[in-house]
Amino acid sequence: MLLTKQKVFKDPLYGFIHVDHVAVKKLIDSSVFQRLRRIRQLSGVQMVFHGAEHSRFSHSLGVYEVAYRFLEIPDLKKSLNKREQLLFLIAALLHDIGHGAYSHTFEAVFGVDHEKIGAGIIVTNQEIRQILDEIDSDFAEDVASIILKNSRYPLIEQLISSQLDADRLDYLERDAYFTGAAYGRVDLDRIIRVLKVKDGRVVFKVSGIHAIESYLISRYHMYWQVYYHPVARAYEVNLEKIFLRLKHLIEKKYSFAFNLAPIKKIIENPNDLRSYLMLDDFYVNGLIGSLIYESDEVLSELSKDFINRKIWKYLNDDQANEEEINRIVKQYNPALRPYYLAKRTVENSTYKDFGESFGEKIYILLENGEVSSLKEQSRIIDSLLQSGTKKDPKFFYRP
Amino acid sequence: MLLTKQKVFKDPLYGFIHVDHVAVKKLIDSSVFQRLRRIRQLSGVQMVFHGAEHSRFSHSLGVYEVAYRFLEIPDLKKSLNKREQLLFLIAALLHDIGHGAYSHTFEAVFGVDHEKIGAGIIVTNQEIRQILDEIDSDFAEDVASIILKNSRYPLIEQLISSQLDADRLDYLERDAYFTGAAYGRVDLDRIIRVLKVKDGRVVFKVSGIHAIESYLISRYHMYWQVYYHPVARAYEVNLEKIFLRLKHLIEKKYSFAFNLAPIKKIIENPNDLRSYLMLDDFYVNGLIGSLIYESDEVLSELSKDFINRKIWKYLNDDQANEEEINRIVKQYNPALRPYYLAKRTVENSTYKDFGESFGEKIYILLENGEVSSLKEQSRIIDSLLQSGTKKDPKFFYRP
Amino acid sequence: MLLTKQKVFKDPLYGFIHVDHVAVKKLIDSSVFQRLRRIRQLSGVQMVFHGAEHSRFSHSLGVYEVAYRFLEIPDLKKSLNKREQLLFLIAALLHDIGHGAYSHTFEAVFGVDHEKIGAGIIVTNQEIRQILDEIDSDFAEDVASIILKNSRYPLIEQLISSQLDADRLDYLERDAYFTGAAYGRVDLDRIIRVLKVKDGRVVFKVSGIHAIESYLISRYHMYWQVYYHPVARAYEVNLEKIFLRLKHLIEKKYSFAFNLAPIKKIIENPNDLRSYLMLDDFYVNGLIGSLIYESDEVLSELSKDFINRKIWKYLNDDQANEEEINRIVKQYNPALRPYYLAKRTVENSTYKDFGESFGEKIYILLENGEVSSLKEQSRIIDSLLQSGTKKDPKFFYRP
Amino acid sequence: MLLTKQKVFKDPLYGFIHVDHVAVKKLIDSSVFQRLRRIRQLSGVQMVFHGAEHSRFSHSLGVYEVAYRFLEIPDLKKSLNKREQLLFLIAALLHDIGHGAYSHTFEAVFGVDHEKIGAGIIVTNQEIRQILDEIDSDFAEDVASIILKNSRYPLIEQLISSQLDADRLDYLERDAYFTGAAYGRVDLDRIIRVLKVKDGRVVFKVSGIHAIESYLISRYHMYWQVYYHPVARAYEVNLEKIFLRLKHLIEKKYSFAFNLAPIKKIIENPNDLRSYLMLDDFYVNGLIGSLIYESDEVLSELSKDFINRKIWKYLNDDQANEEEINRIVKQYNPALRPYYLAKRTVENSTYKDFGESFGEKIYILLENGEVSSLKEQSRIIDSLLQSGTKKDPKFFYRP
C-alpha cells in the first residue's frame, strides 16, 4: 500500500531517502528499527576517526535508498514484479536488524550470528511481523530467507549481498564521508547505469569496468586505512577480552553487582531475541562503565582501559619481533595472559572471484552479449587476484 | 612544552586537527574529555536529521582547530604572547567540558549551568588540573575565567564566544555537514583573512562584509530549518517532562528501582561535579530505558514515548488555534497537564547588535582605519535588525 | 521521437545530463549550438576568478537538465502535455542561443538584443528550423515565443525566466562551482519538492520558504562578490570602449587592416544573423588581438590593455572622491575622455516583488491552499525589499 | 623581494592561491603568462566532458600553489635555501609556459618541443627575463635548467616532474573537478605529511603508502576514462590531419587566403618564439574556422569536421576487426588515406619503476630509516607492474 504522500528523510549522502510504502514507513518507526540508532556502525574505528559516530540506523536507511534507486534500472523493473520490488526494499532496510552493540566482537565470544538473529527477529518479533503480515502472510518468511541467503530470491540476494551490492555501496561511501577518508568514493550513478540482468543474474556492462575497478580499490584502501587501523583493532581486542572475562566469570558463577540478566540469558539461550534486543550501545557501554566497580580486578582493569580509552600497545607479529614478543609475554603472569595478550591477524583480498555461486563473482556483459567475469576482463583486477591475500598479523598487549 | 612530533586527527571538515603541545594532547586523552564522545552534540535534532549523530567531542576538537588556524592571523600572533596563545587553544578545546547529556533541557529543569560546571571541572578536577598546573599554577584559573567571561582576557573571550567566534564557526559548518543541510556553509578562509585586531578588539575588514552577512543568514537558516525543527522540539519537550516528573518524584521521596544516585546528588548539590560527570548519554538513556519499568505510570509512559520515539503532536500557539488548543487541554486530567502539555516559544534574531560590551557587536574596520559596526555598514543586516525577532510559539501535547 | 537509448553527458554539477529525445540530441549536435562552446559564460569575471572559464554551452546543458528534473514534479507532469514538456525542454536548451561573445557589452554599444536574435535564429536558421519542423510545423514559432515571453505558454515562460527559474538555478550553482565562491549554493532538491502549480501559475509551498530565502540571499551575494567585482567591471569598461571606438571609426569610414566584415554587416543590419553567428570569443578576441596593430592609436592602446590584462583603475563615484575625480578627468585630452574614462553604476535588489505579471513575483502556497506572496510570508525578504536597491557607482579611468 | 601584502587568487580547488613574492606577481601579470588563459588544458577531452573548459593558466597557478604548500614541509624547508625555494615556486609556475594551442598534436606534426620552447621563452623573452634578472642574473638560466631537467637542481626537478610531483597532483585533481569524473581525487594533505627528503632525494614515509597507491590508481583511471576517451582521441586525430594537410600544402607552396605567417615561420625556424607565442586557441581555432573557406577540398572538409564537431568513427584495431578495417580502407582513394584514416595506439602503465634516475622511481622511507621502492613495498603496485602496459590500438576514419 502506498502512502498518500511520499515521505522523505534528509540524508547527507543522497540528499533525501524516499519512502513511498506504508509498510516501509511503519518499519522505520518500529522500536526494533529505531533501536539501531543506539548502535554505532563502526566499533573501534571511531576511536581513531572521531567523525565516524554514525549508527546502523543511518546505514540501514542508506542501503534502503540505494535499493530504491536500483529500482529505476530498466532491467530490474522488468525482472522484479511489484511484490518482489517491495521485498527487495524491505530486505535492504532490515538487512542489519540483527546487529547488537559491537556485534562482531560479541558474536566471536558468545557464539551468536547476527544474520540468524536478524531472520529470527523478522519472523518472530511481534511488531515487525505484524507490519509484514499486513502485506501478505509469506512476506516475513521471504524477507528472512533473503537475509539468510536461502536462494529463494537469488536476484534480490545478489543485489543486497554480493561483491558489489547495495550494502557495500552505502557503507563505503558513508564511512568515507563520516571518517573524512579520501578513499571510499563510489561512482554510484555510473554503476547504476551499467547494471543489467542477464539470465536472472546481475551483470555489469563492460563500459563500466573502470567504475568497478575503482570501487574495489577504494574498498581495499578503506579496509587497510580505516577498518583495519591498528588502534581500532587494539580497542576491539580490549573489548573482546572484557567479554571473555565476563563469560568466564559467569561460568564460574561469580556474583555481579550490575544487572547482567540479558547477557546471562543469551549465554543460556543464544536465540533469546528479547534479551538480545536490549544489547544496544547504551546497555553495553553502561555495563562496561559499571564493571569498573566490580571486585574482580581483571574485569575492572580491562573495563577502565576501555572507558578511558587507554589503547593497548601492539607489534607486528613477524620474525623480526619474535624475540621481543616472547620477552613481553614472559612479563605476564600465565593466568593473565588470556586476558592481557592477543595475536590477531586481519587479511583482505581486494576481490574474490572464486566459485560459481551467485553473488560472489562480478559478471561482465560484453558488447557482443556474452557474459564474462571481472577477472577475465580487467587486467588490474586479475593481477591483484594473483597477488593473493594481504595479511597483517599483530601482537597486542596491555601495557 | 611542544610534542617532539606534531600529532594529527583526521577530521571530515578540516582534513586534519593539528596538535603541537603536550598539554593539549594530554587533555584530549583525559577521561573527562573522552567522556564528551558519549554526549551527542544535537539532542532532539538527530530524531529529524538522522545523520546528526556527532558528539561534543568532535565539535570540541573542531573549535580547537578553528582556534589553531586563527593563530596564523598576523594580528593575533602579534596581540597574543605564547602563553596567551596556548590559553586560547585550551579554552577553545575545553569550552564545552561542562556539558552533560541533553544539558540544555537538564539545566532548565534542575537548575545547573554548564559554563559554571565547566569552570568548576577545569579548576577542581584532578586529572585536568594536574595537566594545566604543569604549564603554570595560574593556568587553570585563567582558562576558567575565559569560560566564565570574566574579562580577564577579553580578546580571547571574543574569539571563543561572541557573535562570530570559533565555537559558532565550527558548529554551523559541522552541523550542516552531518545533517546534510544545504545551509550552514561558512567561508572560514575568507573570515580568517579579514579578521584583524584593533585596540584589543576583534574587527573585520570591510572587504569581508559579504562573508559575514552570508554567515549570519546561514546561521538564521540553520536555526529555523534544523535547530528549531518542530519535531526536534517535541522530542525535547518529552524529555523535559521526564526530568520534571523525575524531580517531582524525588521530592516526594518516591522509591526508584533504578540507581538514581548521581541525579539525586546533583539535586542536593548542583556543584557535585563527580556526579555530574557520570551524566553522559549512556547513563541518561539507560536511565530512561529503565524508567519504563517504574511503577509510576506517568514516568513510565513518558519514558516509553522517548525510547520508542513516539513524537508528540503540536499546533501553532496562535489565535487561529486558540479554541482547538483549549479543547485539547480540557481532554487532560488537570493533574497530568504539567506532564503531558506544554507551550514553548523559540525565537531568534539573525544578529544582535546591542550594547557596547565586547563580543556582542560585530565591528567593521573601514578602509580609512576607522571602526564602525556591522549594522552601519551592511544594508542587509540593518534591515534584518529592524525586522526584529522572529518567534515561533507552539503548543505541544502527548497524543 | 525518443532515442532508442538514453544518451548522457557527464556534468560536474548534476552527475549526468539526460537526453531522451532525438530532437534534443540533434539540437545539441548542431553547429549553432556547438558554437556556444566558444562563448564564455562570464566575460570580465574570469579575469578575477580564474576558474570561471566555462562556456554558455555548459550552462545551456545545465538549464536543460534542471528543466528535465522539473518534469518529475507531479504538478508539472499534469499541467504540461507531452508536446509542452518537449517545448519546455527545448526552450530551456536554446534560451541563450542568441548570445554572442561578450554580448551584454556588445549589445549596449551596437544596439542588438540577444533574445530577439535568439528567437530569430530559432525561426530562421536552417539547421535549427529543420530539426524543430520534424516535431511539428508550429514548434519553432512556439519555442521562439517562449524566449520572447509572448505569453503564449505562460507557465513554461515562468519556469525558464522569472525570479526563480531553471536559468537562474543553474547559473548560480554553476558559477559558484567554477569560481570557487562560497556563496551560490542552491538547494535544488528542496525547491523541486515544494514547486507546485496553482491556476496555471508556479507557486512554492510555504514549507520551502527557507530554501527560497537562502537562494535569494545567495544570489545577492553572487552579484556583489562575483558578477559586480570592480576588476571585472573595469575589464568590461575597457571592452566597451574598444567597441565604441570601433563603431566611431567605422562610421568615419576608417580603413581597417583586419577583416571587419561581420561587424560592419551587423551595424548595417542588426538582424543579419549569419554575421552574428560568427561573433564567438575566437573571432572577437582574435579581432582585438589584431586591432593592436591598427594605426589608430586609441584603438590600438585600448586593445593592448585588453589583451595584456592591464586593468583600469577605479574610484567610488561619491562625494568624497568628487574632487579627485575632477582632477583626474582634467588630465585627459577632452577628445580622449569618451574612450579612456567612464562612470558606471551597478545596482541590485535581492528580489523584486512588483507587479502582478507572471514571473515577477514569487508566489507562496499556504497550508490552507491560499496563495500569498514571498514578501508577505518572509520577514527577511520583506525587510530586504524595504531596504531598497543597493547601488555601486564607480568612476573608471585608463591609467 | 616580498610583497608588502600577500596577494591571493580564489581557486575552486585550494580556496586560495597565495602569492608572497613581487617576482611571482609580476610573472603572473606578464602577457606571456596571461596568454595561457587562451590555451585550454585538455584538447579533445572537452568535446566529451563539457565541463573541462579550464585553461593552462588555472593549472599553472595550481601547480604553483601545490609547490607553495610543499614548502611548509619541514624537510623541504631545511633542504632548500631561500633562493632555491623561490626557484622552486617560479619553476612550478612556469613549467608549462612553452605550451601552445593543442600543443601535443602540434608538436607531433611540426616537430617542436614545448619544454625546449618553454626554456627558450624563460631565457630570451624580454618581459620574463627582466623580471627574473631582478632576482639575480643566473635566475632565468636556473629556472630553464629545471624545466629541461639538466640535473642542476635535482631535488626541485623531482618535486616538479617525476612520478609523484606538483604538476601531476594538480592536474589530476583539477581535471577531475572540471570534468566531474569520480576518479582523480588525491589525498594531497596526506601526501604532504609523508613527504621527506633523504640524501637529497624525495622519499615518502611507508605510512603513506595507501595514499600513493590510491593516487596511482586514480591516475590510471583518469587516463583510461578521461584522457584516452575514444571520442577525444578521434577529435585529436581530426586536428592532426588538419595540421598534416596544412604542412603538406605549405611545402607545396599552396597559396592561402588566410594569414598563415606565424605557422610558416615556425616551420622555417622551430625556435621562432615570437611566432610561437601567437599560437593560442583563438589563433588556431580562428585559423581552422577560416580554412573551411580555402579552395583545397581536403583541408576544407577536415576543418569543417573540426569546427562543427563531426566526430570521426573508430574501431578497435585488432584481429577481429581486421577484415572490416581493410574493407573500409579500400573505400578511400589512396591519395586521401593519409588525411582521412589513422591507426593510433595509446598505452599506459599505472606506474613505471624503471631505472635509478632521480624522479622516476617512487622511494619509500621505512620505519627503520632505510629507503626502499614502492614496487618492493606495495603488493598492489608490484602486481600491477608485472601486468605490464595496457594498450588500446584503434583505427579512426572519416565517415
mmCIF file of N, CA and C in Angstrom, chain B residues 11-52:
data_model
loop_
_atom_site.group_PDB
_atom_site.id
_atom_site.type_symbol
_atom_site.label_atom_id
_atom_site.label_comp_id
_atom_site.label_asym_id
_atom_site.label_seq_id
_atom_site.Cartn_x
_atom_site.Cartn_y
_atom_site.Cartn_z
ATOM 1 N N ASP B 11 39.866 14.692 10.283
ATOM 2 C CA ASP B 11 38.559 15.307 10.507
ATOM 3 C C ASP B 11 37.858 15.521 9.174
ATOM 4 N N PRO B 12 36.572 15.183 9.093
ATOM 5 C CA PRO B 12 35.907 15.321 7.797
ATOM 6 C C PRO B 12 35.746 16.772 7.341
ATOM 7 N N LEU B 13 35.779 17.726 8.253
ATOM 8 C CA LEU B 13 35.637 19.125 7.837
ATOM 9 C C LEU B 13 36.965 19.773 7.481
ATOM 10 N N TYR B 14 37.965 19.585 8.330
ATOM 11 C CA TYR B 14 39.205 20.338 8.170
ATOM 12 C C TYR B 14 40.346 19.500 7.609
ATOM 13 N N GLY B 15 40.083 18.242 7.295
ATOM 14 C CA GLY B 15 41.181 17.388 6.857
ATOM 15 C C GLY B 15 41.918 16.847 8.076
ATOM 16 N N PHE B 16 42.594 17.732 8.779
ATOM 17 C CA PHE B 16 43.282 17.323 9.997
ATOM 18 C C PHE B 16 43.043 18.317 11.133
ATOM 19 N N ILE B 17 43.036 17.786 12.355
ATOM 20 C CA ILE B 17 43.150 18.590 13.571
ATOM 21 C C ILE B 17 44.620 18.492 13.976
ATOM 22 N N HIS B 18 45.264 19.620 14.194
ATOM 23 C CA HIS B 18 46.712 19.622 14.446
ATOM 24 C C HIS B 18 47.019 19.876 15.925
ATOM 25 N N VAL B 19 47.810 19.009 16.520
ATOM 26 C CA VAL B 19 48.180 19.179 17.927
ATOM 27 C C VAL B 19 49.697 19.297 18.060
ATOM 28 N N ASP B 20 50.144 20.417 18.606
ATOM 29 C CA ASP B 20 51.575 20.662 18.772
ATOM 30 C C ASP B 20 52.031 20.567 20.226
ATOM 31 N N HIS B 21 51.120 20.812 21.186
ATOM 32 C CA HIS B 21 51.513 20.930 22.592
ATOM 33 C C HIS B 21 51.229 19.655 23.374
ATOM 34 N N VAL B 22 52.143 19.325 24.251
ATOM 35 C CA VAL B 22 51.986 18.175 25.134
ATOM 36 C C VAL B 22 50.693 18.293 25.944
ATOM 37 N N ALA B 23 50.439 19.483 26.472
ATOM 38 C CA ALA B 23 49.266 19.659 27.337
ATOM 39 C C ALA B 23 47.971 19.404 26.563
ATOM 40 N N VAL B 24 47.908 19.866 25.336
ATOM 41 C CA VAL B 24 46.692 19.666 24.534
ATOM 42 C C VAL B 24 46.472 18.172 24.311
ATOM 43 N N LYS B 25 47.536 17.467 23.987
ATOM 44 C CA LYS B 25 47.405 16.023 23.771
ATOM 45 C C LYS B 25 46.915 15.327 25.044
ATOM 46 N N LYS B 26 47.497 15.708 26.173
ATOM 47 C CA LYS B 26 47.088 15.078 27.436
ATOM 48 C C LYS B 26 45.636 15.389 27.757
ATOM 49 N N LEU B 27 45.218 16.609 27.503
ATOM 50 C CA LEU B 27 43.819 16.974 27.780
ATOM 51 C C LEU B 27 42.873 16.140 26.910
ATOM 52 N N ILE B 28 43.216 15.999 25.636
ATOM 53 C CA ILE B 28 42.358 15.190 24.751
ATOM 54 C C ILE B 28 42.282 13.760 25.269
ATOM 55 N N ASP B 29 43.394 13.244 25.778
ATOM 56 C CA ASP B 29 43.420 11.862 26.264
ATOM 57 C C ASP B 29 42.781 11.686 27.641
ATOM 58 N N SER B 30 42.463 12.784 28.307
ATOM 59 C CA SER B 30 41.925 12.651 29.666
ATOM 60 C C SER B 30 40.535 12.039 29.641
ATOM 61 N N SER B 31 40.185 11.343 30.712
ATOM 62 C CA SER B 31 38.881 10.664 30.700
ATOM 63 C C SER B 31 37.734 11.676 30.738
ATOM 64 N N VAL B 32 37.974 12.842 31.312
ATOM 65 C CA VAL B 32 36.930 13.873 31.338
ATOM 66 C C VAL B 32 36.618 14.351 29.920
ATOM 67 N N PHE B 33 37.651 14.507 29.114
ATOM 68 C CA PHE B 33 37.425 14.974 27.750
ATOM 69 C C PHE B 33 36.888 13.841 26.876
ATOM 70 N N GLN B 34 37.446 12.645 27.046
ATOM 71 C CA GLN B 34 36.959 11.482 26.286
ATOM 72 C C GLN B 34 35.471 11.256 26.531
ATOM 73 N N ARG B 35 35.035 11.612 27.725
ATOM 74 C CA ARG B 35 33.626 11.498 28.068
ATOM 75 C C ARG B 35 32.722 12.247 27.089
ATOM 76 N N LEU B 36 33.247 13.293 26.457
ATOM 77 C CA LEU B 36 32.439 14.061 25.501
ATOM 78 C C LEU B 36 32.057 13.234 24.269
ATOM 79 N N ARG B 37 32.793 12.145 24.042
ATOM 80 C CA ARG B 37 32.393 11.212 22.971
ATOM 81 C C ARG B 37 31.018 10.628 23.248
ATOM 82 N N ARG B 38 30.638 10.607 24.492
ATOM 83 C CA ARG B 38 29.387 9.945 24.868
ATOM 84 C C ARG B 38 28.239 10.947 25.033
ATOM 85 N N ILE B 39 28.454 12.141 24.523
ATOM 86 C CA ILE B 39 27.399 13.162 24.600
ATOM 87 C C ILE B 39 27.196 13.742 23.205
ATOM 88 N N ARG B 40 26.031 13.463 22.649
ATOM 89 C CA ARG B 40 25.803 13.927 21.289
ATOM 90 C C ARG B 40 25.602 15.430 21.266
ATOM 91 N N GLN B 41 26.030 16.032 20.166
ATOM 92 C CA GLN B 41 26.007 17.483 20.016
ATOM 93 C C GLN B 41 24.576 18.001 19.927
ATOM 94 N N LEU B 42 23.742 17.322 19.169
ATOM 95 C CA LEU B 42 22.396 17.814 18.918
ATOM 96 C C LEU B 42 21.384 16.848 19.515
ATOM 97 N N SER B 43 20.661 17.305 20.511
ATOM 98 C CA SER B 43 19.765 16.416 21.247
ATOM 99 C C SER B 43 18.620 15.931 20.363
ATOM 100 N N GLY B 44 17.528 16.668 20.345
ATOM 101 C CA GLY B 44 16.361 16.220 19.607
ATOM 102 C C GLY B 44 16.542 16.235 18.097
ATOM 103 N N VAL B 45 17.478 17.057 17.634
ATOM 104 C CA VAL B 45 17.640 17.257 16.192
ATOM 105 C C VAL B 45 17.938 15.956 15.452
ATOM 106 N N GLN B 46 18.678 15.070 16.099
ATOM 107 C CA GLN B 46 19.006 13.814 15.423
ATOM 108 C C GLN B 46 17.783 12.928 15.197
ATOM 109 N N MET B 47 16.690 13.226 15.870
ATOM 110 C CA MET B 47 15.461 12.472 15.614
ATOM 111 C C MET B 47 14.879 12.856 14.252
ATOM 112 N N VAL B 48 15.239 14.045 13.768
ATOM 113 C CA VAL B 48 14.740 14.503 12.465
ATOM 114 C C VAL B 48 15.807 14.299 11.395
ATOM 115 N N PHE B 49 17.039 14.681 11.713
ATOM 116 C CA PHE B 49 18.146 14.576 10.767
ATOM 117 C C PHE B 49 19.033 13.428 11.241
ATOM 118 N N HIS B 50 18.806 12.260 10.656
ATOM 119 C CA HIS B 50 19.465 11.074 11.214
ATOM 120 C C HIS B 50 20.977 11.102 11.092
ATOM 121 N N GLY B 51 21.517 11.919 10.168
ATOM 122 C CA GLY B 51 22.978 11.968 10.047
ATOM 123 C C GLY B 51 23.661 12.672 11.212
ATOM 124 N N ALA B 52 22.872 13.428 11.975
ATOM 125 C CA ALA B 52 23.460 14.304 13.002
ATOM 126 C C ALA B 52 23.730 13.558 14.298
#
